[in-house]
Amino acid sequence: MRTVRLAAIVGALATPALLGALALTAGLGPAGWVAGLAAGWGATALLVGARVRSGRPAILPPDWVTLSRALLSAGVAGLVADAFVRPLHVPALVLLASVALALDTVDGQVARRTGTATPLGARFDGEVDAFLILVLSVAVSRDYGGWVLAIGVARYVLLVAGWAVRWLAAPLPPRYWGKVVAAVQGIVLTAAASGVPPRPVGMIAVGVALVLLAESFGRSIVWLYRTGAGRRTRQALRLTTALVAAAVVWAVLVAPTRLDQLTPAAFARIPLEGLGLVAIGLLLPPRPRRVLATAAGVALGLLTIVKLLDLGFHEQLGRPFNPVLDRGFLGPAIGVVRDSIGATAATVVLVLAGLALALVVAVVVGSTLRVSSVTARHRRRSARGLAVLGVVWAVCAALSLELVPAGPVASTSTAGLAIAHGRDVEEAVRDQQRFEAASRSVDPAAGRVTSELLAGLQGKDVVVAFIESYGQVAVQDSVVAPGVAAVLRSGTTRLARAGLEARSAFLDSPTFGGYSWLAHSTLQSGLWIDSQPRYDQLMASDRVTLSAAFGEAGWRTVNVAPANDQPWPQGTSFYHYDQLYDRHSLGYRGPAFSFAPMPDQYTLAAFQQLELGPGHPPVMAEINLVSSHHPWTPLPTMVPWDQLGDGTVFDPMPARGLSPDEALRDPDTLRRLYGQSIEYSLEALISWVVNLRDDDLVLVLLGDHQPATTVSGPDASHHVPVSVVASDPAVLDRIAPWRWEDGLLPSATAPVWRMDAFRDRFLDAFTVPRPPR
């Protein structure tokens, strides 16, 4: 008992001593003192009380080591509690946690070498581990998110569950793997709290630690269930898993492929495919039943992934996924994610997405096996239920009953989805063959006489400026339209004061929500490029582009793509540009704005400095303005043109805006930011044109595509505004037959062209035939 009393005294005195040292070195407020004293004195009281009640009332050698770890954990708890009112002192936390984790290997060795290992000591050791992991998970969750708390609370959830379900409270046998997993949790959380690993790397490590913990806890619960669960518990669990499996199969069979249809009412349907799965369990013997149920589960799991892809493609591109046409989009899509959130974070997203898809297939396969096995064990009840649902399905099919737009009550949506995608694949293959022939046919633009080609623009600087995501929704029938329309009306007035006039209409873009290069190539080539395979085929052809036509007619041709950070051989081999500018060659030294590596204002100023100096030859340039690229935050603001310098003037601006994570949480916020981004890009371009004061400038201003359906809404058109701005009346006279509307803001009744018609109409308007002899 002397050692017990000594432990009580040591714990009572050492805890405030440790906290006092932390107060002097790291700073510790009232919250830290309260939490630290409660943890240290509580751990001491638990150990002392347990040893007194045990048959061996003494503090054994390993207990002293474990008590030391408990007091160090109390210091960690004090630092974490204090971090809610002041910055966390990371060095002190890492030091205390590291020493506590190192001592975790010592108490077990002491117990074995002194022959003093006891169940009570092992239990106390485990509880100290659990408490330290809980405190560290709280610290890490402040930066990584609340999901990290699942690591810390897992032990206590099991403890509370044991109060309600007795078999969960049974003692577990010692497992070396459990100690390894606990050590991994502590090490990973300490490393993440230190801030040394980059945040994405830390999140991956913590995620892996959570998976290991889930596996370890799952194995323990299975052992407890097998050794202690009673008959009623087993029956309840079997019933629960059967119901969950049926719900999973039902949900994936009737789930719609569009987010706007994803409502609770959409699941009030009877899937014929589900009735077929029940029939498999009724009719087949065990082995064929399992084989067929597994095959059905794999097929249904893959179709579920297709449904998820359809959801994403409808939301982003306004159309379903096509495995033939969209296989080439994976690389560019990864590139966009990488540019928006960083390379490491993009890797995290890809890894998590792959694991999630694998988990989806596994869950669906397990559910189909469970449904078929339950059906086989309860044949009579299953047969009755199948008969009733079959009759209801037939009646609903005969009446064509449909409660929601997602589909009829008598559903065959999954089979229909498979058939539809099969047909889409077949049609896509045929489309590639047709386009191959079209891209290699005689190009009408190839036969134009060079001396006549674009003679109506002789001596002019021609700029084709694509504004990212500048769609019809920005100017008509939306919450952002009034603000954008005000910028366009003001811009029309300012241009008029500078001697410039504008004519506007709409173009029908081949893409929606992304993949801007499809729109760029469509405008330039006069062919409809609505998929990556078409784009790849076009790049291998000798189709005449607008830039090539200008080059042939004597212009210096330039492409300005500030988002490009990789070599672009097609720029010279297909588009025949004389000069390519990307993010590395525009001289920018300022901050990036999410996807946009530089503000549009700087891009325009850099182009002017590089290409429009005194005495320059006529220039034709395509300029891609990307400040309005998704996720539309953070955004730059306009600065005086003479203060742009190398772009460092923008350094403070990214911190003033919302992060992409914050913006994506709220659709209303996202729409507002989209409108602000379009207003900024338009303002930058209009201001640049006015300040340029170039009477020989001809500007073609247009959007590349509509924004994603989150902003543009379901079933939006593919229309984008287009304007031609010039000061020379002769230029405007040549496009008068187009009947475009005056000003920068096209109305709802403005002409609409397919984007692939622009090239030929533009060449026709400005190619001047020779006078007859």
CSV table of C-alpha atoms in Angstrom, one decimal, residues 353-595:
chain,number,residue,atom,x,y,z
A,353,ALA,CA,-12.0,8.1,-55.6
A,354,GLY,CA,-10.4,4.8,-56.6
A,355,LEU,CA,-10.9,3.3,-53.2
A,356,ALA,CA,-14.5,4.6,-53.1
A,357,LEU,CA,-15.3,3.0,-56.4
A,358,ALA,CA,-13.8,-0.3,-55.4
A,359,LEU,CA,-15.8,-0.2,-52.2
A,360,VAL,CA,-19.0,0.5,-54.2
A,361,VAL,CA,-18.5,-2.6,-56.3
A,362,ALA,CA,-17.6,-4.7,-53.2
A,363,VAL,CA,-20.7,-3.5,-51.3
A,364,VAL,CA,-23.0,-4.2,-54.3
A,365,VAL,CA,-21.6,-7.7,-54.8
A,366,GLY,CA,-22.0,-8.5,-51.1
A,367,SER,CA,-25.5,-7.2,-51.2
A,368,THR,CA,-26.6,-9.3,-54.2
A,369,LEU,CA,-25.1,-12.4,-52.6
A,370,ARG,CA,-26.9,-11.7,-49.3
A,371,VAL,CA,-30.2,-11.1,-51.1
A,372,SER,CA,-30.0,-14.3,-53.1
A,373,SER,CA,-29.0,-16.4,-50.0
A,374,VAL,CA,-31.8,-15.0,-47.9
A,375,THR,CA,-34.2,-15.7,-50.7
A,376,ALA,CA,-33.0,-19.3,-50.9
A,377,ARG,CA,-33.4,-19.9,-47.1
A,378,HIS,CA,-36.9,-18.4,-47.0
A,379,ARG,CA,-38.3,-19.7,-50.3
A,380,ARG,CA,-42.0,-19.6,-49.4
A,381,ARG,CA,-42.1,-16.1,-48.1
A,382,SER,CA,-39.8,-14.9,-50.9
A,383,ALA,CA,-42.1,-16.5,-53.5
A,384,ARG,CA,-45.1,-14.8,-52.1
A,385,GLY,CA,-43.4,-11.4,-52.0
A,386,LEU,CA,-42.1,-11.9,-55.5
A,387,ALA,CA,-45.6,-12.7,-56.7
A,388,VAL,CA,-47.1,-9.7,-55.1
A,389,LEU,CA,-44.5,-7.3,-56.4
A,390,GLY,CA,-44.6,-8.9,-59.8
A,391,VAL,CA,-48.4,-8.2,-60.0
A,392,VAL,CA,-47.9,-4.6,-58.8
A,393,TRP,CA,-45.1,-4.1,-61.3
A,394,ALA,CA,-47.3,-5.4,-64.2
A,395,VAL,CA,-50.3,-3.2,-63.2
A,396,CYS,CA,-48.1,-0.1,-63.0
A,397,ALA,CA,-46.5,-1.0,-66.3
A,398,ALA,CA,-49.9,-1.4,-67.9
A,399,LEU,CA,-51.1,2.0,-66.6
A,400,SER,CA,-47.7,3.7,-67.4
A,401,LEU,CA,-47.8,5.0,-63.9
A,402,GLU,CA,-45.1,7.6,-63.3
A,403,LEU,CA,-44.8,9.5,-60.0
A,404,VAL,CA,-41.6,11.5,-60.7
A,405,PRO,CA,-39.5,12.5,-63.8
A,406,ALA,CA,-36.9,9.9,-62.8
A,407,GLY,CA,-39.0,7.2,-64.5
A,408,PRO,CA,-42.1,5.0,-64.2
A,409,VAL,CA,-43.0,3.0,-61.1
A,410,ALA,CA,-42.5,-0.2,-63.1
A,411,SER,CA,-38.8,0.4,-63.5
A,412,THR,CA,-36.4,-1.2,-66.0
A,413,SER,CA,-34.0,1.7,-65.7
A,414,THR,CA,-30.9,-0.3,-65.1
A,415,ALA,CA,-31.4,-2.6,-68.0
A,416,GLY,CA,-32.4,0.5,-70.1
A,417,LEU,CA,-29.2,2.2,-68.9
A,418,ALA,CA,-27.0,-0.7,-70.1
A,419,ILE,CA,-28.8,-0.9,-73.4
A,420,ALA,CA,-28.6,2.9,-73.9
A,421,HIS,CA,-24.9,3.0,-73.1
A,422,GLY,CA,-24.3,0.1,-75.4
A,423,ARG,CA,-26.0,2.0,-78.2
A,424,ASP,CA,-24.1,5.1,-77.4
A,425,VAL,CA,-20.8,3.2,-77.7
A,426,GLU,CA,-21.9,1.8,-81.1
A,427,GLU,CA,-23.0,5.2,-82.3
A,428,ALA,CA,-19.7,6.8,-81.1
A,429,VAL,CA,-17.7,4.3,-83.0
A,430,ARG,CA,-19.7,5.0,-86.2
A,431,ASP,CA,-19.4,8.8,-85.5
A,432,GLN,CA,-15.6,8.5,-85.3
A,433,GLN,CA,-15.6,6.8,-88.7
A,434,ARG,CA,-17.9,9.5,-90.2
A,435,PHE,CA,-15.8,12.3,-88.8
A,436,GLU,CA,-12.6,10.7,-90.0
A,437,ALA,CA,-14.0,10.9,-93.5
A,438,ALA,CA,-15.2,14.5,-93.0
A,439,SER,CA,-11.9,15.7,-91.6
A,440,ARG,CA,-10.0,14.3,-94.5
A,441,SER,CA,-12.3,15.5,-97.2
A,442,VAL,CA,-11.6,18.6,-99.3
A,443,ASP,CA,-11.6,21.7,-97.2
A,444,PRO,CA,-13.4,24.6,-99.0
A,445,ALA,CA,-11.1,27.1,-97.2
A,446,ALA,CA,-8.0,25.5,-98.7
A,447,GLY,CA,-8.7,26.8,-102.2
A,448,ARG,CA,-8.9,30.5,-101.5
A,449,VAL,CA,-6.4,32.7,-103.3
A,450,THR,CA,-3.8,34.1,-100.9
A,451,SER,CA,-3.9,37.6,-102.3
A,452,GLU,CA,-7.7,37.7,-101.7
A,453,LEU,CA,-7.6,35.9,-98.3
A,454,LEU,CA,-8.7,38.2,-95.5
A,455,ALA,CA,-7.9,41.3,-97.6
A,456,GLY,CA,-10.8,43.1,-95.9
A,457,LEU,CA,-8.8,43.1,-92.7
A,458,GLN,CA,-5.5,44.1,-94.2
A,459,GLY,CA,-3.4,46.0,-91.7
A,460,LYS,CA,-5.6,45.2,-88.8
A,461,ASP,CA,-4.6,43.5,-85.5
A,462,VAL,CA,-7.2,40.8,-85.0
A,463,VAL,CA,-7.7,39.4,-81.5
A,464,VAL,CA,-9.9,36.4,-80.8
A,465,ALA,CA,-10.5,36.5,-77.0
A,466,PHE,CA,-12.1,33.5,-75.4
A,467,ILE,CA,-13.6,34.2,-71.9
A,468,GLU,CA,-13.7,31.0,-69.9
A,469,SER,CA,-17.3,29.8,-69.0
A,470,TYR,CA,-18.9,33.0,-70.5
A,471,GLY,CA,-22.3,31.4,-71.4
A,472,GLN,CA,-25.8,32.6,-72.1
A,473,VAL,CA,-26.6,32.2,-68.4
A,474,ALA,CA,-24.3,35.1,-67.7
A,475,VAL,CA,-26.4,37.6,-69.7
A,476,GLN,CA,-30.0,36.2,-69.6
A,477,ASP,CA,-32.5,34.8,-67.1
A,478,SER,CA,-30.3,34.2,-64.1
A,479,VAL,CA,-29.3,35.8,-60.8
A,480,VAL,CA,-25.9,36.9,-62.2
A,481,ALA,CA,-27.3,38.4,-65.4
A,482,PRO,CA,-28.1,41.9,-64.1
A,483,GLY,CA,-24.5,42.4,-62.9
A,484,VAL,CA,-22.9,41.1,-66.1
A,485,ALA,CA,-25.4,43.0,-68.2
A,486,ALA,CA,-24.5,46.2,-66.4
A,487,VAL,CA,-20.8,45.7,-67.2
A,488,LEU,CA,-21.7,45.0,-70.9
A,489,ARG,CA,-23.9,48.1,-71.2
A,490,SER,CA,-21.3,50.3,-69.5
A,491,GLY,CA,-18.6,48.7,-71.7
A,492,THR,CA,-20.6,49.5,-74.9
A,493,THR,CA,-20.8,53.1,-73.8
A,494,ARG,CA,-17.1,53.3,-73.0
A,495,LEU,CA,-16.2,51.7,-76.3
A,496,ALA,CA,-18.3,54.2,-78.2
A,497,ARG,CA,-16.5,57.1,-76.5
A,498,ALA,CA,-13.3,55.6,-77.7
A,499,GLY,CA,-14.6,55.4,-81.2
A,500,LEU,CA,-15.4,51.6,-81.2
A,501,GLU,CA,-18.6,49.8,-82.0
A,502,ALA,CA,-19.8,46.3,-81.2
A,503,ARG,CA,-22.1,43.7,-82.9
A,504,SER,CA,-23.3,40.7,-80.9
A,505,ALA,CA,-25.1,37.4,-81.2
A,506,PHE,CA,-24.8,33.8,-79.8
A,507,LEU,CA,-22.9,30.8,-80.9
A,508,ASP,CA,-23.9,27.2,-80.1
A,509,SER,CA,-20.9,25.6,-78.5
A,510,PRO,CA,-20.0,21.9,-78.9
A,511,THR,CA,-19.2,21.6,-75.3
A,512,PHE,CA,-20.7,22.4,-71.9
A,513,GLY,CA,-19.2,23.0,-68.5
A,514,GLY,CA,-15.6,22.4,-69.5
A,515,TYR,CA,-13.2,21.1,-72.1
A,516,SER,CA,-12.6,24.5,-73.7
A,517,TRP,CA,-10.2,23.2,-76.3
A,518,LEU,CA,-13.2,21.6,-78.1
A,519,ALA,CA,-14.8,25.0,-78.6
A,520,HIS,CA,-11.5,26.6,-79.6
A,521,SER,CA,-10.9,23.9,-82.3
A,522,THR,CA,-14.5,24.1,-83.5
A,523,LEU,CA,-14.3,27.9,-84.1
A,524,GLN,CA,-10.9,27.6,-85.7
A,525,SER,CA,-11.5,24.6,-88.0
A,526,GLY,CA,-15.2,24.9,-89.0
A,527,LEU,CA,-15.8,21.3,-87.9
A,528,TRP,CA,-18.0,20.3,-85.0
A,529,ILE,CA,-15.6,19.0,-82.3
A,530,ASP,CA,-17.7,17.8,-79.4
A,531,SER,CA,-15.5,14.9,-78.1
A,532,GLN,CA,-11.9,14.1,-77.4
A,533,PRO,CA,-11.7,11.5,-80.2
A,534,ARG,CA,-12.9,14.0,-82.7
A,535,TYR,CA,-10.3,16.5,-81.4
A,536,ASP,CA,-7.5,13.9,-81.7
A,537,GLN,CA,-8.6,13.1,-85.3
A,538,LEU,CA,-8.7,16.8,-86.2
A,539,MET,CA,-5.2,17.3,-84.9
A,540,ALA,CA,-4.0,14.6,-87.3
A,541,SER,CA,-5.7,16.3,-90.3
A,542,ASP,CA,-4.6,19.2,-92.5
A,543,ARG,CA,-7.8,21.2,-92.0
A,544,VAL,CA,-7.3,25.0,-92.5
A,545,THR,CA,-7.7,26.9,-89.2
A,546,LEU,CA,-8.3,30.6,-88.8
A,547,SER,CA,-4.9,31.1,-87.5
A,548,ALA,CA,-3.3,29.3,-90.4
A,549,ALA,CA,-5.4,31.4,-92.8
A,550,PHE,CA,-4.2,34.6,-91.2
A,551,GLY,CA,-0.6,33.3,-91.3
A,552,GLU,CA,-0.9,32.5,-95.0
A,553,ALA,CA,-2.3,36.0,-95.6
A,554,GLY,CA,0.7,37.6,-94.0
A,555,TRP,CA,-0.2,38.1,-90.3
A,556,ARG,CA,2.0,37.2,-87.4
A,557,THR,CA,0.0,34.6,-85.5
A,558,VAL,CA,0.1,34.2,-81.8
A,559,ASN,CA,-1.6,32.1,-79.1
A,560,VAL,CA,-1.7,33.2,-75.5
A,561,ALA,CA,-2.7,30.4,-73.1
A,562,PRO,CA,-1.7,31.4,-69.6
A,563,ALA,CA,-3.1,28.1,-68.1
A,564,ASN,CA,-0.8,25.9,-70.3
A,565,ASP,CA,2.2,24.6,-68.4
A,566,GLN,CA,3.2,21.7,-70.8
A,567,PRO,CA,4.5,21.7,-74.3
A,568,TRP,CA,1.7,22.0,-76.9
A,569,PRO,CA,3.0,20.7,-80.3
A,570,GLN,CA,-0.4,21.1,-81.9
A,571,GLY,CA,0.0,24.8,-81.6
A,572,THR,CA,2.6,24.8,-84.4
A,573,SER,CA,1.9,21.5,-86.2
A,574,PHE,CA,-1.9,22.1,-86.6
A,575,TYR,CA,-2.8,25.7,-85.8
A,576,HIS,CA,0.5,27.0,-87.3
A,577,TYR,CA,1.0,29.7,-84.8
A,578,ASP,CA,4.2,31.7,-85.1
A,579,GLN,CA,4.5,32.2,-81.4
A,580,LEU,CA,3.1,30.4,-78.3
A,581,TYR,CA,2.9,32.0,-74.9
A,582,ASP,CA,2.1,30.0,-71.8
A,583,ARG,CA,2.4,30.5,-68.0
A,584,HIS,CA,6.1,30.3,-68.2
A,585,SER,CA,6.7,32.8,-70.9
A,586,LEU,CA,4.6,35.8,-69.9
A,587,GLY,CA,6.9,37.0,-67.2
A,588,TYR,CA,4.4,36.7,-64.3
A,589,ARG,CA,5.8,36.6,-60.8
A,590,GLY,CA,2.6,37.1,-58.8
A,591,PRO,CA,0.3,34.6,-57.1
A,592,ALA,CA,-2.0,32.1,-58.7
A,593,PHE,CA,-5.8,32.4,-58.3
A,594,SER,CA,-6.8,28.7,-58.0
A,595,PHE,CA,-6.9,27.4,-61.6
